[in-house]
């Protein structure tokens, strides 16, 4: 969760900064996120979702969301409904 927050904050900084600061922040962010990237999960996720028609709320879309949710759970995230104050969350609602 902290990396997601870091990404959002960095993107907001990048939109309001000069170009040298933008590159410095994006390079630093890339370096931090790189160590958490799992290429196998990325390729497998694309292979899974590309076979499905994904329109928000339809069964194929939901199946893709649950697939990603399972990856997040294996990485230590938990559903918001069972979370305490310090947990990493995974939650999806349509609508």
PDB file of C-alpha atoms in Angstrom:
ATOM      1  CA  UNK A   1       0.000   0.000   0.000  1.00  0.00           C
ATOM      2  CA  UNK A   2       2.818   2.393   0.812  1.00  0.00           C
ATOM      3  CA  UNK A   3       4.201   1.951  -2.716  1.00  0.00           C
ATOM      4  CA  UNK A   4       0.811   2.763  -4.200  1.00  0.00           C
ATOM      5  CA  UNK A   5       0.648   5.921  -2.087  1.00  0.00           C
ATOM      6  CA  UNK A   6       4.215   6.751  -3.113  1.00  0.00           C
ATOM      7  CA  UNK A   7       3.238   6.348  -6.757  1.00  0.00           C
ATOM      8  CA  UNK A   8       0.208   8.633  -6.420  1.00  0.00           C
ATOM      9  CA  UNK A   9       2.192  11.287  -4.562  1.00  0.00           C
ATOM     10  CA  UNK A  10       4.969  11.124  -7.105  1.00  0.00           C
ATOM     11  CA  UNK A  11       2.567  11.533  -9.988  1.00  0.00           C
ATOM     12  CA  UNK A  12       1.054  14.604  -8.370  1.00  0.00           C
ATOM     13  CA  UNK A  13       4.528  16.044  -7.820  1.00  0.00           C
ATOM     14  CA  UNK A  14       5.469  15.321 -11.416  1.00  0.00           C
ATOM     15  CA  UNK A  15       2.500  17.235 -12.739  1.00  0.00           C
ATOM     16  CA  UNK A  16       3.526  20.425 -10.882  1.00  0.00           C
ATOM     17  CA  UNK A  17       7.327  20.384 -11.171  1.00  0.00           C
ATOM     18  CA  UNK A  18      10.027  21.398 -13.576  1.00  0.00           C
ATOM     19  CA  UNK A  19      11.540  18.738 -15.844  1.00  0.00           C
ATOM     20  CA  UNK A  20      14.707  18.057 -13.792  1.00  0.00           C
ATOM     21  CA  UNK A  21      12.669  17.353 -10.675  1.00  0.00           C
ATOM     22  CA  UNK A  22      10.293  15.171 -12.697  1.00  0.00           C
ATOM     23  CA  UNK A  23      13.119  12.957 -13.907  1.00  0.00           C
ATOM     24  CA  UNK A  24      14.732  12.747 -10.463  1.00  0.00           C
ATOM     25  CA  UNK A  25      11.472  11.706  -8.814  1.00  0.00           C
ATOM     26  CA  UNK A  26      10.515   9.247 -11.544  1.00  0.00           C
ATOM     27  CA  UNK A  27      13.960   7.612 -11.486  1.00  0.00           C
ATOM     28  CA  UNK A  28      13.816   7.251  -7.712  1.00  0.00           C
ATOM     29  CA  UNK A  29      10.282   5.879  -7.858  1.00  0.00           C
ATOM     30  CA  UNK A  30      11.206   3.434 -10.634  1.00  0.00           C
ATOM     31  CA  UNK A  31      14.143   2.146  -8.592  1.00  0.00           C
ATOM     32  CA  UNK A  32      11.980   1.580  -5.511  1.00  0.00           C
ATOM     33  CA  UNK A  33       9.159  -0.110  -7.400  1.00  0.00           C
ATOM     34  CA  UNK A  34      11.462  -2.240  -9.571  1.00  0.00           C
ATOM     35  CA  UNK A  35      12.379  -4.475  -6.645  1.00  0.00           C
ATOM     36  CA  UNK A  36       8.695  -5.289  -6.085  1.00  0.00           C
ATOM     37  CA  UNK A  37       7.830  -6.016  -9.714  1.00  0.00           C
ATOM     38  CA  UNK A  38       7.154  -9.653 -10.553  1.00  0.00           C
ATOM     39  CA  UNK A  39       7.422 -10.206 -14.319  1.00  0.00           C
ATOM     40  CA  UNK A  40       5.857 -13.651 -14.102  1.00  0.00           C
ATOM     41  CA  UNK A  41       2.739 -12.238 -12.416  1.00  0.00           C
ATOM     42  CA  UNK A  42       2.548  -9.481 -15.023  1.00  0.00           C
ATOM     43  CA  UNK A  43       2.786 -11.852 -18.002  1.00  0.00           C
ATOM     44  CA  UNK A  44       0.411 -14.382 -16.471  1.00  0.00           C
ATOM     45  CA  UNK A  45      -2.113 -11.659 -15.671  1.00  0.00           C
ATOM     46  CA  UNK A  46      -2.041 -10.346 -19.245  1.00  0.00           C
ATOM     47  CA  UNK A  47      -2.410 -13.881 -20.591  1.00  0.00           C
ATOM     48  CA  UNK A  48      -5.409 -14.400 -18.311  1.00  0.00           C
ATOM     49  CA  UNK A  49      -7.273 -11.146 -18.967  1.00  0.00           C
ATOM     50  CA  UNK A  50      -6.686 -10.934 -22.715  1.00  0.00           C
ATOM     51  CA  UNK A  51      -8.935 -13.971 -23.224  1.00  0.00           C
ATOM     52  CA  UNK A  52     -11.916 -12.285 -21.566  1.00  0.00           C
ATOM     53  CA  UNK A  53     -14.346  -9.548 -22.573  1.00  0.00           C
ATOM     54  CA  UNK A  54     -13.914  -6.974 -19.809  1.00  0.00           C
ATOM     55  CA  UNK A  55     -16.784  -4.528 -19.422  1.00  0.00           C
ATOM     56  CA  UNK A  56     -17.053  -3.126 -15.898  1.00  0.00           C
ATOM     57  CA  UNK A  57     -19.384  -5.295 -13.837  1.00  0.00           C
ATOM     58  CA  UNK A  58     -19.742  -8.202 -16.274  1.00  0.00           C
ATOM     59  CA  UNK A  59     -18.683 -11.727 -15.210  1.00  0.00           C
ATOM     60  CA  UNK A  60     -15.425 -11.705 -17.221  1.00  0.00           C
ATOM     61  CA  UNK A  61     -14.422  -8.348 -15.746  1.00  0.00           C
ATOM     62  CA  UNK A  62     -15.140  -9.599 -12.230  1.00  0.00           C
ATOM     63  CA  UNK A  63     -13.190 -12.797 -12.913  1.00  0.00           C
ATOM     64  CA  UNK A  64     -10.169 -10.675 -13.909  1.00  0.00           C
ATOM     65  CA  UNK A  65     -10.509  -8.552 -10.773  1.00  0.00           C
ATOM     66  CA  UNK A  66     -10.617 -11.676  -8.604  1.00  0.00           C
ATOM     67  CA  UNK A  67      -7.552 -13.030 -10.389  1.00  0.00           C
ATOM     68  CA  UNK A  68      -5.593  -9.900  -9.517  1.00  0.00           C
ATOM     69  CA  UNK A  69      -7.062  -9.906  -6.005  1.00  0.00           C
ATOM     70  CA  UNK A  70      -5.688 -13.424  -5.504  1.00  0.00           C
ATOM     71  CA  UNK A  71      -2.196 -12.239  -6.516  1.00  0.00           C
ATOM     72  CA  UNK A  72      -2.473  -9.349  -4.049  1.00  0.00           C
ATOM     73  CA  UNK A  73      -3.606 -11.677  -1.260  1.00  0.00           C
ATOM     74  CA  UNK A  74      -0.608 -13.928  -1.890  1.00  0.00           C
ATOM     75  CA  UNK A  75       1.581 -10.818  -1.584  1.00  0.00           C
ATOM     76  CA  UNK A  76       0.152 -10.071   1.865  1.00  0.00           C
ATOM     77  CA  UNK A  77      -2.802  -7.814   1.120  1.00  0.00           C
ATOM     78  CA  UNK A  78      -6.140  -8.604   2.767  1.00  0.00           C
ATOM     79  CA  UNK A  79      -9.756  -7.734   2.041  1.00  0.00           C
ATOM     80  CA  UNK A  80     -10.812  -4.418   3.538  1.00  0.00           C
ATOM     81  CA  UNK A  81     -13.740  -6.042   5.360  1.00  0.00           C
ATOM     82  CA  UNK A  82     -11.289  -8.089   7.490  1.00  0.00           C
ATOM     83  CA  UNK A  83      -8.604  -5.430   7.875  1.00  0.00           C
ATOM     84  CA  UNK A  84      -7.180  -3.730  10.912  1.00  0.00           C
ATOM     85  CA  UNK A  85      -5.714  -0.231  10.878  1.00  0.00           C
ATOM     86  CA  UNK A  86      -2.247  -1.233   9.647  1.00  0.00           C
ATOM     87  CA  UNK A  87      -3.117  -3.835   6.994  1.00  0.00           C
ATOM     88  CA  UNK A  88      -2.508  -3.585   3.244  1.00  0.00           C
ATOM     89  CA  UNK A  89      -5.906  -3.634   1.569  1.00  0.00           C
ATOM     90  CA  UNK A  90      -7.414  -5.263  -1.473  1.00  0.00           C
ATOM     91  CA  UNK A  91     -11.014  -4.414  -2.213  1.00  0.00           C
ATOM     92  CA  UNK A  92     -13.180  -4.087  -5.320  1.00  0.00           C
ATOM     93  CA  UNK A  93     -16.663  -2.679  -5.700  1.00  0.00           C
ATOM     94  CA  UNK A  94     -18.475  -2.076  -8.946  1.00  0.00           C
ATOM     95  CA  UNK A  95     -20.800   0.882  -9.090  1.00  0.00           C
TER      96      UNK A  95
END
